[in-house]
């Protein structure tokens, strides 16, 4: 686990020093959606970051398409 402020500092440094302009966010299923949105908003405020994407995982579905 990492504190959000520490993560944002690392991302800011990476964007400024190495030209990173994209971030992929992957969250545990137990994390509240609102917390993820707050994080994404904070990442988007880092000047050099142009793209924020979500990592997804394919779920298994039944024949009816319902999990």
PDB file of C-alpha atoms in Angstrom:
ATOM      1  CA  UNK A   1       0.000   0.000   0.000  1.00  0.00           C
ATOM      2  CA  UNK A   2       1.057   3.556  -0.641  1.00  0.00           C
ATOM      3  CA  UNK A   3      -0.166   6.895   0.652  1.00  0.00           C
ATOM      4  CA  UNK A   4      -1.860   8.893  -2.121  1.00  0.00           C
ATOM      5  CA  UNK A   5       0.326  11.959  -1.578  1.00  0.00           C
ATOM      6  CA  UNK A   6       3.458   9.791  -1.934  1.00  0.00           C
ATOM      7  CA  UNK A   7       2.090   8.198  -5.104  1.00  0.00           C
ATOM      8  CA  UNK A   8       1.343  11.603  -6.605  1.00  0.00           C
ATOM      9  CA  UNK A   9       4.898  12.765  -5.828  1.00  0.00           C
ATOM     10  CA  UNK A  10       6.334   9.676  -7.547  1.00  0.00           C
ATOM     11  CA  UNK A  11       4.127  10.213 -10.588  1.00  0.00           C
ATOM     12  CA  UNK A  12       5.005  13.910 -10.779  1.00  0.00           C
ATOM     13  CA  UNK A  13       8.726  13.083 -10.645  1.00  0.00           C
ATOM     14  CA  UNK A  14       8.352  10.372 -13.276  1.00  0.00           C
ATOM     15  CA  UNK A  15       6.431  12.705 -15.573  1.00  0.00           C
ATOM     16  CA  UNK A  16       8.961  15.517 -15.195  1.00  0.00           C
ATOM     17  CA  UNK A  17      12.127  13.426 -15.374  1.00  0.00           C
ATOM     18  CA  UNK A  18      11.357  10.667 -17.843  1.00  0.00           C
ATOM     19  CA  UNK A  19       8.614  11.988 -20.064  1.00  0.00           C
ATOM     20  CA  UNK A  20       5.958   9.619 -18.720  1.00  0.00           C
ATOM     21  CA  UNK A  21       2.607  10.938 -19.906  1.00  0.00           C
ATOM     22  CA  UNK A  22       0.285   8.011 -19.196  1.00  0.00           C
ATOM     23  CA  UNK A  23      -0.862   6.248 -16.044  1.00  0.00           C
ATOM     24  CA  UNK A  24      -2.786   2.991 -15.734  1.00  0.00           C
ATOM     25  CA  UNK A  25      -4.843   2.646 -12.555  1.00  0.00           C
ATOM     26  CA  UNK A  26      -5.626  -0.783 -11.150  1.00  0.00           C
ATOM     27  CA  UNK A  27      -7.555  -0.979  -7.898  1.00  0.00           C
ATOM     28  CA  UNK A  28      -8.560  -3.779  -5.594  1.00  0.00           C
ATOM     29  CA  UNK A  29     -12.254  -4.661  -5.724  1.00  0.00           C
ATOM     30  CA  UNK A  30     -12.613  -3.528  -2.110  1.00  0.00           C
ATOM     31  CA  UNK A  31     -11.705   0.088  -2.880  1.00  0.00           C
ATOM     32  CA  UNK A  32     -14.664   2.451  -2.990  1.00  0.00           C
ATOM     33  CA  UNK A  33     -15.370   3.891  -6.436  1.00  0.00           C
ATOM     34  CA  UNK A  34     -15.303   7.458  -5.113  1.00  0.00           C
ATOM     35  CA  UNK A  35     -11.756   6.985  -3.854  1.00  0.00           C
ATOM     36  CA  UNK A  36     -10.642   5.826  -7.285  1.00  0.00           C
ATOM     37  CA  UNK A  37     -12.256   8.837  -8.952  1.00  0.00           C
ATOM     38  CA  UNK A  38     -10.538  11.180  -6.482  1.00  0.00           C
ATOM     39  CA  UNK A  39      -7.205   9.554  -7.313  1.00  0.00           C
ATOM     40  CA  UNK A  40      -7.793   9.839 -11.058  1.00  0.00           C
ATOM     41  CA  UNK A  41      -8.735  13.517 -10.678  1.00  0.00           C
ATOM     42  CA  UNK A  42      -5.528  14.141  -8.721  1.00  0.00           C
ATOM     43  CA  UNK A  43      -3.449  12.327 -11.350  1.00  0.00           C
ATOM     44  CA  UNK A  44      -5.047  14.393 -14.123  1.00  0.00           C
ATOM     45  CA  UNK A  45      -3.901  17.540 -12.309  1.00  0.00           C
ATOM     46  CA  UNK A  46      -0.266  16.534 -12.747  1.00  0.00           C
ATOM     47  CA  UNK A  47       0.714  18.781 -15.648  1.00  0.00           C
ATOM     48  CA  UNK A  48       2.644  16.311 -17.782  1.00  0.00           C
ATOM     49  CA  UNK A  49       0.168  13.431 -17.456  1.00  0.00           C
ATOM     50  CA  UNK A  50      -1.979  13.318 -20.587  1.00  0.00           C
ATOM     51  CA  UNK A  51      -3.669   9.918 -20.308  1.00  0.00           C
ATOM     52  CA  UNK A  52      -5.221   7.993 -17.434  1.00  0.00           C
ATOM     53  CA  UNK A  53      -6.579   4.506 -18.118  1.00  0.00           C
ATOM     54  CA  UNK A  54      -8.095   1.746 -16.017  1.00  0.00           C
ATOM     55  CA  UNK A  55      -6.699  -1.769 -15.963  1.00  0.00           C
ATOM     56  CA  UNK A  56      -9.535  -4.257 -16.174  1.00  0.00           C
ATOM     57  CA  UNK A  57      -9.825  -7.943 -15.643  1.00  0.00           C
ATOM     58  CA  UNK A  58     -12.086 -10.169 -17.664  1.00  0.00           C
ATOM     59  CA  UNK A  59     -14.759 -11.801 -15.539  1.00  0.00           C
ATOM     60  CA  UNK A  60     -16.206 -15.215 -16.126  1.00  0.00           C
ATOM     61  CA  UNK A  61     -19.841 -15.231 -17.191  1.00  0.00           C
ATOM     62  CA  UNK A  62     -22.436 -17.955 -17.430  1.00  0.00           C
ATOM     63  CA  UNK A  63     -24.117 -18.956 -20.687  1.00  0.00           C
ATOM     64  CA  UNK A  64     -26.764 -16.291 -20.029  1.00  0.00           C
ATOM     65  CA  UNK A  65     -24.136 -13.584 -19.666  1.00  0.00           C
ATOM     66  CA  UNK A  66     -24.874 -13.097 -15.972  1.00  0.00           C
ATOM     67  CA  UNK A  67     -22.131 -13.414 -13.409  1.00  0.00           C
TER      68      UNK A  67
END
